[in-house]
């Protein structure tokens, strides 16, 4: 049963996102977000985990926004290959940057986890800073896309 529900979900994603650059931008963001939660799962200290899960959840709340942006971009400039449509290149750039910055945030969290395991104090300001950069990237993509509508 799960196989068929996954297949239906994949077909729906293909319909909404296409199979080109917008699908890849969405998938890249999703993989980076998954990495953040994989790193968080390895944190044994409850206090540190609770500090880091709030910014992680804020970034997870961006996933539906990113999906909608990619869906809208696919509707405006359909893509089923690797060619980035010229009129929405800025949107693609911002979405790609958001996924890269999200992956960097996962690395920052991993480094903090190692610091905590070594007994060093941690400061989550760098994670909050990285999360704000990701939000800014997504907002930039939304603004650029809105200017095209």
mmCIF file with all atom_site columns, C-alpha atoms in Angstrom, residues 9-142:
data_model
loop_
_atom_site.group_PDB
_atom_site.id
_atom_site.type_symbol
_atom_site.label_atom_id
_atom_site.label_alt_id
_atom_site.label_comp_id
_atom_site.label_asym_id
_atom_site.label_entity_id
_atom_site.label_seq_id
_atom_site.pdbx_PDB_ins_code
_atom_site.Cartn_x
_atom_site.Cartn_y
_atom_site.Cartn_z
_atom_site.occupancy
_atom_site.B_iso_or_equiv
_atom_site.pdbx_formal_charge
_atom_site.auth_seq_id
_atom_site.auth_comp_id
_atom_site.auth_asym_id
_atom_site.auth_atom_id
_atom_site.pdbx_PDB_model_num
ATOM 1   C CA . UNK A 1 9   ? 2.769  11.407 -4.527  1.00 0.00 ? 9   UNK A CA 1
ATOM 2   C CA . UNK A 1 10  ? 5.610  11.255 -7.045  1.00 0.00 ? 10  UNK A CA 1
ATOM 3   C CA . UNK A 1 11  ? 3.205  11.637 -9.963  1.00 0.00 ? 11  UNK A CA 1
ATOM 4   C CA . UNK A 1 12  ? 1.556  14.614 -8.268  1.00 0.00 ? 12  UNK A CA 1
ATOM 5   C CA . UNK A 1 13  ? 4.981  16.179 -7.697  1.00 0.00 ? 13  UNK A CA 1
ATOM 6   C CA . UNK A 1 14  ? 5.878  15.624 -11.346 1.00 0.00 ? 14  UNK A CA 1
ATOM 7   C CA . UNK A 1 15  ? 2.640  17.311 -12.388 1.00 0.00 ? 15  UNK A CA 1
ATOM 8   C CA . UNK A 1 16  ? 3.199  20.299 -10.097 1.00 0.00 ? 16  UNK A CA 1
ATOM 9   C CA . UNK A 1 17  ? 6.978  20.684 -10.244 1.00 0.00 ? 17  UNK A CA 1
ATOM 10  C CA . UNK A 1 18  ? 7.836  19.154 -13.588 1.00 0.00 ? 18  UNK A CA 1
ATOM 11  C CA . UNK A 1 19  ? 11.008 17.144 -13.995 1.00 0.00 ? 19  UNK A CA 1
ATOM 12  C CA . UNK A 1 20  ? 13.411 20.019 -14.628 1.00 0.00 ? 20  UNK A CA 1
ATOM 13  C CA . UNK A 1 21  ? 15.067 22.746 -12.617 1.00 0.00 ? 21  UNK A CA 1
ATOM 14  C CA . UNK A 1 22  ? 12.091 23.484 -10.358 1.00 0.00 ? 22  UNK A CA 1
ATOM 15  C CA . UNK A 1 23  ? 11.806 19.882 -9.247  1.00 0.00 ? 23  UNK A CA 1
ATOM 16  C CA . UNK A 1 24  ? 15.540 19.782 -8.559  1.00 0.00 ? 24  UNK A CA 1
ATOM 17  C CA . UNK A 1 25  ? 15.415 23.070 -6.620  1.00 0.00 ? 25  UNK A CA 1
ATOM 18  C CA . UNK A 1 26  ? 12.614 21.701 -4.441  1.00 0.00 ? 26  UNK A CA 1
ATOM 19  C CA . UNK A 1 27  ? 14.344 18.347 -3.939  1.00 0.00 ? 27  UNK A CA 1
ATOM 20  C CA . UNK A 1 28  ? 17.643 20.030 -3.063  1.00 0.00 ? 28  UNK A CA 1
ATOM 21  C CA . UNK A 1 29  ? 15.924 22.089 -0.353  1.00 0.00 ? 29  UNK A CA 1
ATOM 22  C CA . UNK A 1 30  ? 14.188 18.962 0.964   1.00 0.00 ? 30  UNK A CA 1
ATOM 23  C CA . UNK A 1 31  ? 17.453 16.993 1.152   1.00 0.00 ? 31  UNK A CA 1
ATOM 24  C CA . UNK A 1 32  ? 19.169 19.835 3.017   1.00 0.00 ? 32  UNK A CA 1
ATOM 25  C CA . UNK A 1 33  ? 16.289 20.008 5.477   1.00 0.00 ? 33  UNK A CA 1
ATOM 26  C CA . UNK A 1 34  ? 16.436 16.243 5.979   1.00 0.00 ? 34  UNK A CA 1
ATOM 27  C CA . UNK A 1 35  ? 20.135 16.574 6.768   1.00 0.00 ? 35  UNK A CA 1
ATOM 28  C CA . UNK A 1 36  ? 19.401 19.097 9.512   1.00 0.00 ? 36  UNK A CA 1
ATOM 29  C CA . UNK A 1 37  ? 17.040 16.697 11.228  1.00 0.00 ? 37  UNK A CA 1
ATOM 30  C CA . UNK A 1 38  ? 19.460 13.791 10.788  1.00 0.00 ? 38  UNK A CA 1
ATOM 31  C CA . UNK A 1 39  ? 22.107 15.798 12.617  1.00 0.00 ? 39  UNK A CA 1
ATOM 32  C CA . UNK A 1 40  ? 19.624 16.789 15.322  1.00 0.00 ? 40  UNK A CA 1
ATOM 33  C CA . UNK A 1 41  ? 18.711 13.137 15.907  1.00 0.00 ? 41  UNK A CA 1
ATOM 34  C CA . UNK A 1 42  ? 22.296 12.478 16.968  1.00 0.00 ? 42  UNK A CA 1
ATOM 35  C CA . UNK A 1 43  ? 22.213 15.023 19.799  1.00 0.00 ? 43  UNK A CA 1
ATOM 36  C CA . UNK A 1 44  ? 21.955 13.259 23.143  1.00 0.00 ? 44  UNK A CA 1
ATOM 37  C CA . UNK A 1 45  ? 21.814 16.324 25.397  1.00 0.00 ? 45  UNK A CA 1
ATOM 38  C CA . UNK A 1 46  ? 18.136 17.273 25.790  1.00 0.00 ? 46  UNK A CA 1
ATOM 39  C CA . UNK A 1 47  ? 18.873 20.919 26.612  1.00 0.00 ? 47  UNK A CA 1
ATOM 40  C CA . UNK A 1 48  ? 21.021 21.435 23.512  1.00 0.00 ? 48  UNK A CA 1
ATOM 41  C CA . UNK A 1 49  ? 18.516 19.548 21.374  1.00 0.00 ? 49  UNK A CA 1
ATOM 42  C CA . UNK A 1 50  ? 15.692 21.786 22.591  1.00 0.00 ? 50  UNK A CA 1
ATOM 43  C CA . UNK A 1 51  ? 17.711 24.901 21.790  1.00 0.00 ? 51  UNK A CA 1
ATOM 44  C CA . UNK A 1 52  ? 18.446 23.745 18.251  1.00 0.00 ? 52  UNK A CA 1
ATOM 45  C CA . UNK A 1 53  ? 15.087 22.239 17.346  1.00 0.00 ? 53  UNK A CA 1
ATOM 46  C CA . UNK A 1 54  ? 13.314 25.640 17.328  1.00 0.00 ? 54  UNK A CA 1
ATOM 47  C CA . UNK A 1 55  ? 15.380 27.136 14.467  1.00 0.00 ? 55  UNK A CA 1
ATOM 48  C CA . UNK A 1 56  ? 15.234 23.773 12.675  1.00 0.00 ? 56  UNK A CA 1
ATOM 49  C CA . UNK A 1 57  ? 11.443 23.790 12.876  1.00 0.00 ? 57  UNK A CA 1
ATOM 50  C CA . UNK A 1 58  ? 11.372 27.363 11.551  1.00 0.00 ? 58  UNK A CA 1
ATOM 51  C CA . UNK A 1 59  ? 13.308 26.205 8.510   1.00 0.00 ? 59  UNK A CA 1
ATOM 52  C CA . UNK A 1 60  ? 11.000 23.193 8.116   1.00 0.00 ? 60  UNK A CA 1
ATOM 53  C CA . UNK A 1 61  ? 8.066  25.611 7.941   1.00 0.00 ? 61  UNK A CA 1
ATOM 54  C CA . UNK A 1 62  ? 9.663  27.018 4.773   1.00 0.00 ? 62  UNK A CA 1
ATOM 55  C CA . UNK A 1 63  ? 9.270  23.750 2.863   1.00 0.00 ? 63  UNK A CA 1
ATOM 56  C CA . UNK A 1 64  ? 5.637  24.365 1.784   1.00 0.00 ? 64  UNK A CA 1
ATOM 57  C CA . UNK A 1 65  ? 6.627  27.892 0.746   1.00 0.00 ? 65  UNK A CA 1
ATOM 58  C CA . UNK A 1 66  ? 9.503  26.557 -1.349  1.00 0.00 ? 66  UNK A CA 1
ATOM 59  C CA . UNK A 1 67  ? 7.207  23.959 -2.923  1.00 0.00 ? 67  UNK A CA 1
ATOM 60  C CA . UNK A 1 68  ? 4.669  26.644 -3.799  1.00 0.00 ? 68  UNK A CA 1
ATOM 61  C CA . UNK A 1 69  ? 7.371  28.876 -5.274  1.00 0.00 ? 69  UNK A CA 1
ATOM 62  C CA . UNK A 1 70  ? 8.679  26.010 -7.391  1.00 0.00 ? 70  UNK A CA 1
ATOM 63  C CA . UNK A 1 71  ? 5.137  25.102 -8.478  1.00 0.00 ? 71  UNK A CA 1
ATOM 64  C CA . UNK A 1 72  ? 4.406  28.702 -9.444  1.00 0.00 ? 72  UNK A CA 1
ATOM 65  C CA . UNK A 1 73  ? 7.729  28.999 -11.266 1.00 0.00 ? 73  UNK A CA 1
ATOM 66  C CA . UNK A 1 74  ? 6.992  25.768 -13.155 1.00 0.00 ? 74  UNK A CA 1
ATOM 67  C CA . UNK A 1 75  ? 3.632  27.188 -14.190 1.00 0.00 ? 75  UNK A CA 1
ATOM 68  C CA . UNK A 1 76  ? 5.202  30.475 -15.383 1.00 0.00 ? 76  UNK A CA 1
ATOM 69  C CA . UNK A 1 77  ? 8.306  28.989 -17.005 1.00 0.00 ? 77  UNK A CA 1
ATOM 70  C CA . UNK A 1 78  ? 7.893  25.224 -17.462 1.00 0.00 ? 78  UNK A CA 1
ATOM 71  C CA . UNK A 1 79  ? 11.084 23.194 -17.250 1.00 0.00 ? 79  UNK A CA 1
ATOM 72  C CA . UNK A 1 80  ? 11.626 19.532 -17.991 1.00 0.00 ? 80  UNK A CA 1
ATOM 73  C CA . UNK A 1 81  ? 15.378 19.694 -18.538 1.00 0.00 ? 81  UNK A CA 1
ATOM 74  C CA . UNK A 1 82  ? 18.455 21.339 -17.035 1.00 0.00 ? 82  UNK A CA 1
ATOM 75  C CA . UNK A 1 83  ? 18.113 24.677 -18.830 1.00 0.00 ? 83  UNK A CA 1
ATOM 76  C CA . UNK A 1 84  ? 17.266 27.465 -16.393 1.00 0.00 ? 84  UNK A CA 1
ATOM 77  C CA . UNK A 1 85  ? 14.568 29.716 -17.881 1.00 0.00 ? 85  UNK A CA 1
ATOM 78  C CA . UNK A 1 86  ? 16.000 33.201 -18.350 1.00 0.00 ? 86  UNK A CA 1
ATOM 79  C CA . UNK A 1 87  ? 13.002 35.119 -16.984 1.00 0.00 ? 87  UNK A CA 1
ATOM 80  C CA . UNK A 1 88  ? 13.040 33.184 -13.700 1.00 0.00 ? 88  UNK A CA 1
ATOM 81  C CA . UNK A 1 89  ? 16.786 32.724 -13.343 1.00 0.00 ? 89  UNK A CA 1
ATOM 82  C CA . UNK A 1 90  ? 16.863 34.984 -10.271 1.00 0.00 ? 90  UNK A CA 1
ATOM 83  C CA . UNK A 1 91  ? 14.171 32.916 -8.591  1.00 0.00 ? 91  UNK A CA 1
ATOM 84  C CA . UNK A 1 92  ? 16.128 29.746 -9.309  1.00 0.00 ? 92  UNK A CA 1
ATOM 85  C CA . UNK A 1 93  ? 19.335 31.330 -8.018  1.00 0.00 ? 93  UNK A CA 1
ATOM 86  C CA . UNK A 1 94  ? 17.658 32.346 -4.740  1.00 0.00 ? 94  UNK A CA 1
ATOM 87  C CA . UNK A 1 95  ? 16.092 28.912 -4.248  1.00 0.00 ? 95  UNK A CA 1
ATOM 88  C CA . UNK A 1 96  ? 19.386 27.182 -4.956  1.00 0.00 ? 96  UNK A CA 1
ATOM 89  C CA . UNK A 1 97  ? 21.149 29.529 -2.552  1.00 0.00 ? 97  UNK A CA 1
ATOM 90  C CA . UNK A 1 98  ? 18.538 28.781 0.125   1.00 0.00 ? 98  UNK A CA 1
ATOM 91  C CA . UNK A 1 99  ? 19.195 25.033 -0.204  1.00 0.00 ? 99  UNK A CA 1
ATOM 92  C CA . UNK A 1 100 ? 22.958 25.584 -0.037  1.00 0.00 ? 100 UNK A CA 1
ATOM 93  C CA . UNK A 1 101 ? 22.597 27.822 3.005   1.00 0.00 ? 101 UNK A CA 1
ATOM 94  C CA . UNK A 1 102 ? 20.343 25.229 4.601   1.00 0.00 ? 102 UNK A CA 1
ATOM 95  C CA . UNK A 1 103 ? 23.021 22.575 4.052   1.00 0.00 ? 103 UNK A CA 1
ATOM 96  C CA . UNK A 1 104 ? 25.563 24.917 5.633   1.00 0.00 ? 104 UNK A CA 1
ATOM 97  C CA . UNK A 1 105 ? 23.225 25.274 8.608   1.00 0.00 ? 105 UNK A CA 1
ATOM 98  C CA . UNK A 1 106 ? 23.267 21.484 8.981   1.00 0.00 ? 106 UNK A CA 1
ATOM 99  C CA . UNK A 1 107 ? 27.061 21.629 9.063   1.00 0.00 ? 107 UNK A CA 1
ATOM 100 C CA . UNK A 1 108 ? 26.964 24.330 11.752  1.00 0.00 ? 108 UNK A CA 1
ATOM 101 C CA . UNK A 1 109 ? 24.619 22.187 13.848  1.00 0.00 ? 109 UNK A CA 1
ATOM 102 C CA . UNK A 1 110 ? 26.925 19.185 13.378  1.00 0.00 ? 110 UNK A CA 1
ATOM 103 C CA . UNK A 1 111 ? 29.894 21.225 14.579  1.00 0.00 ? 111 UNK A CA 1
ATOM 104 C CA . UNK A 1 112 ? 27.893 22.386 17.592  1.00 0.00 ? 112 UNK A CA 1
ATOM 105 C CA . UNK A 1 113 ? 27.002 18.800 18.378  1.00 0.00 ? 113 UNK A CA 1
ATOM 106 C CA . UNK A 1 114 ? 30.683 17.877 18.345  1.00 0.00 ? 114 UNK A CA 1
ATOM 107 C CA . UNK A 1 115 ? 31.493 20.852 20.605  1.00 0.00 ? 115 UNK A CA 1
ATOM 108 C CA . UNK A 1 116 ? 28.806 19.785 23.060  1.00 0.00 ? 116 UNK A CA 1
ATOM 109 C CA . UNK A 1 117 ? 30.029 16.184 23.052  1.00 0.00 ? 117 UNK A CA 1
ATOM 110 C CA . UNK A 1 118 ? 33.535 17.465 23.830  1.00 0.00 ? 118 UNK A CA 1
ATOM 111 C CA . UNK A 1 119 ? 32.148 19.369 26.809  1.00 0.00 ? 119 UNK A CA 1
ATOM 112 C CA . UNK A 1 120 ? 32.549 22.835 25.317  1.00 0.00 ? 120 UNK A CA 1
ATOM 113 C CA . UNK A 1 121 ? 29.766 25.377 25.743  1.00 0.00 ? 121 UNK A CA 1
ATOM 114 C CA . UNK A 1 122 ? 27.748 26.185 22.646  1.00 0.00 ? 122 UNK A CA 1
ATOM 115 C CA . UNK A 1 123 ? 26.094 29.332 21.402  1.00 0.00 ? 123 UNK A CA 1
ATOM 116 C CA . UNK A 1 124 ? 23.163 28.888 19.015  1.00 0.00 ? 124 UNK A CA 1
ATOM 117 C CA . UNK A 1 125 ? 23.456 32.403 17.598  1.00 0.00 ? 125 UNK A CA 1
ATOM 118 C CA . UNK A 1 126 ? 25.298 31.066 14.559  1.00 0.00 ? 126 UNK A CA 1
ATOM 119 C CA . UNK A 1 127 ? 22.463 28.617 13.854  1.00 0.00 ? 127 UNK A CA 1
ATOM 120 C CA . UNK A 1 128 ? 19.897 31.384 14.239  1.00 0.00 ? 128 UNK A CA 1
ATOM 121 C CA . UNK A 1 129 ? 21.975 33.574 11.916  1.00 0.00 ? 129 UNK A CA 1
ATOM 122 C CA . UNK A 1 130 ? 22.155 30.806 9.286   1.00 0.00 ? 130 UNK A CA 1
ATOM 123 C CA . UNK A 1 131 ? 18.398 30.209 9.621   1.00 0.00 ? 131 UNK A CA 1
ATOM 124 C CA . UNK A 1 132 ? 17.759 33.887 8.965   1.00 0.00 ? 132 UNK A CA 1
ATOM 125 C CA . UNK A 1 133 ? 19.896 33.725 5.829   1.00 0.00 ? 133 UNK A CA 1
ATOM 126 C CA . UNK A 1 134 ? 17.789 30.793 4.570   1.00 0.00 ? 134 UNK A CA 1
ATOM 127 C CA . UNK A 1 135 ? 14.583 32.736 5.279   1.00 0.00 ? 135 UNK A CA 1
ATOM 128 C CA . UNK A 1 136 ? 15.981 35.765 3.454   1.00 0.00 ? 136 UNK A CA 1
ATOM 129 C CA . UNK A 1 137 ? 16.852 33.602 0.429   1.00 0.00 ? 137 UNK A CA 1
ATOM 130 C CA . UNK A 1 138 ? 13.321 32.196 0.273   1.00 0.00 ? 138 UNK A CA 1
ATOM 131 C CA . UNK A 1 139 ? 11.825 35.687 0.705   1.00 0.00 ? 139 UNK A CA 1
ATOM 132 C CA . UNK A 1 140 ? 14.038 36.954 -2.109  1.00 0.00 ? 140 UNK A CA 1
ATOM 133 C CA . UNK A 1 141 ? 12.800 34.164 -4.378  1.00 0.00 ? 141 UNK A CA 1
ATOM 134 C CA . UNK A 1 142 ? 9.191  35.013 -3.470  1.00 0.00 ? 142 UNK A CA 1
#
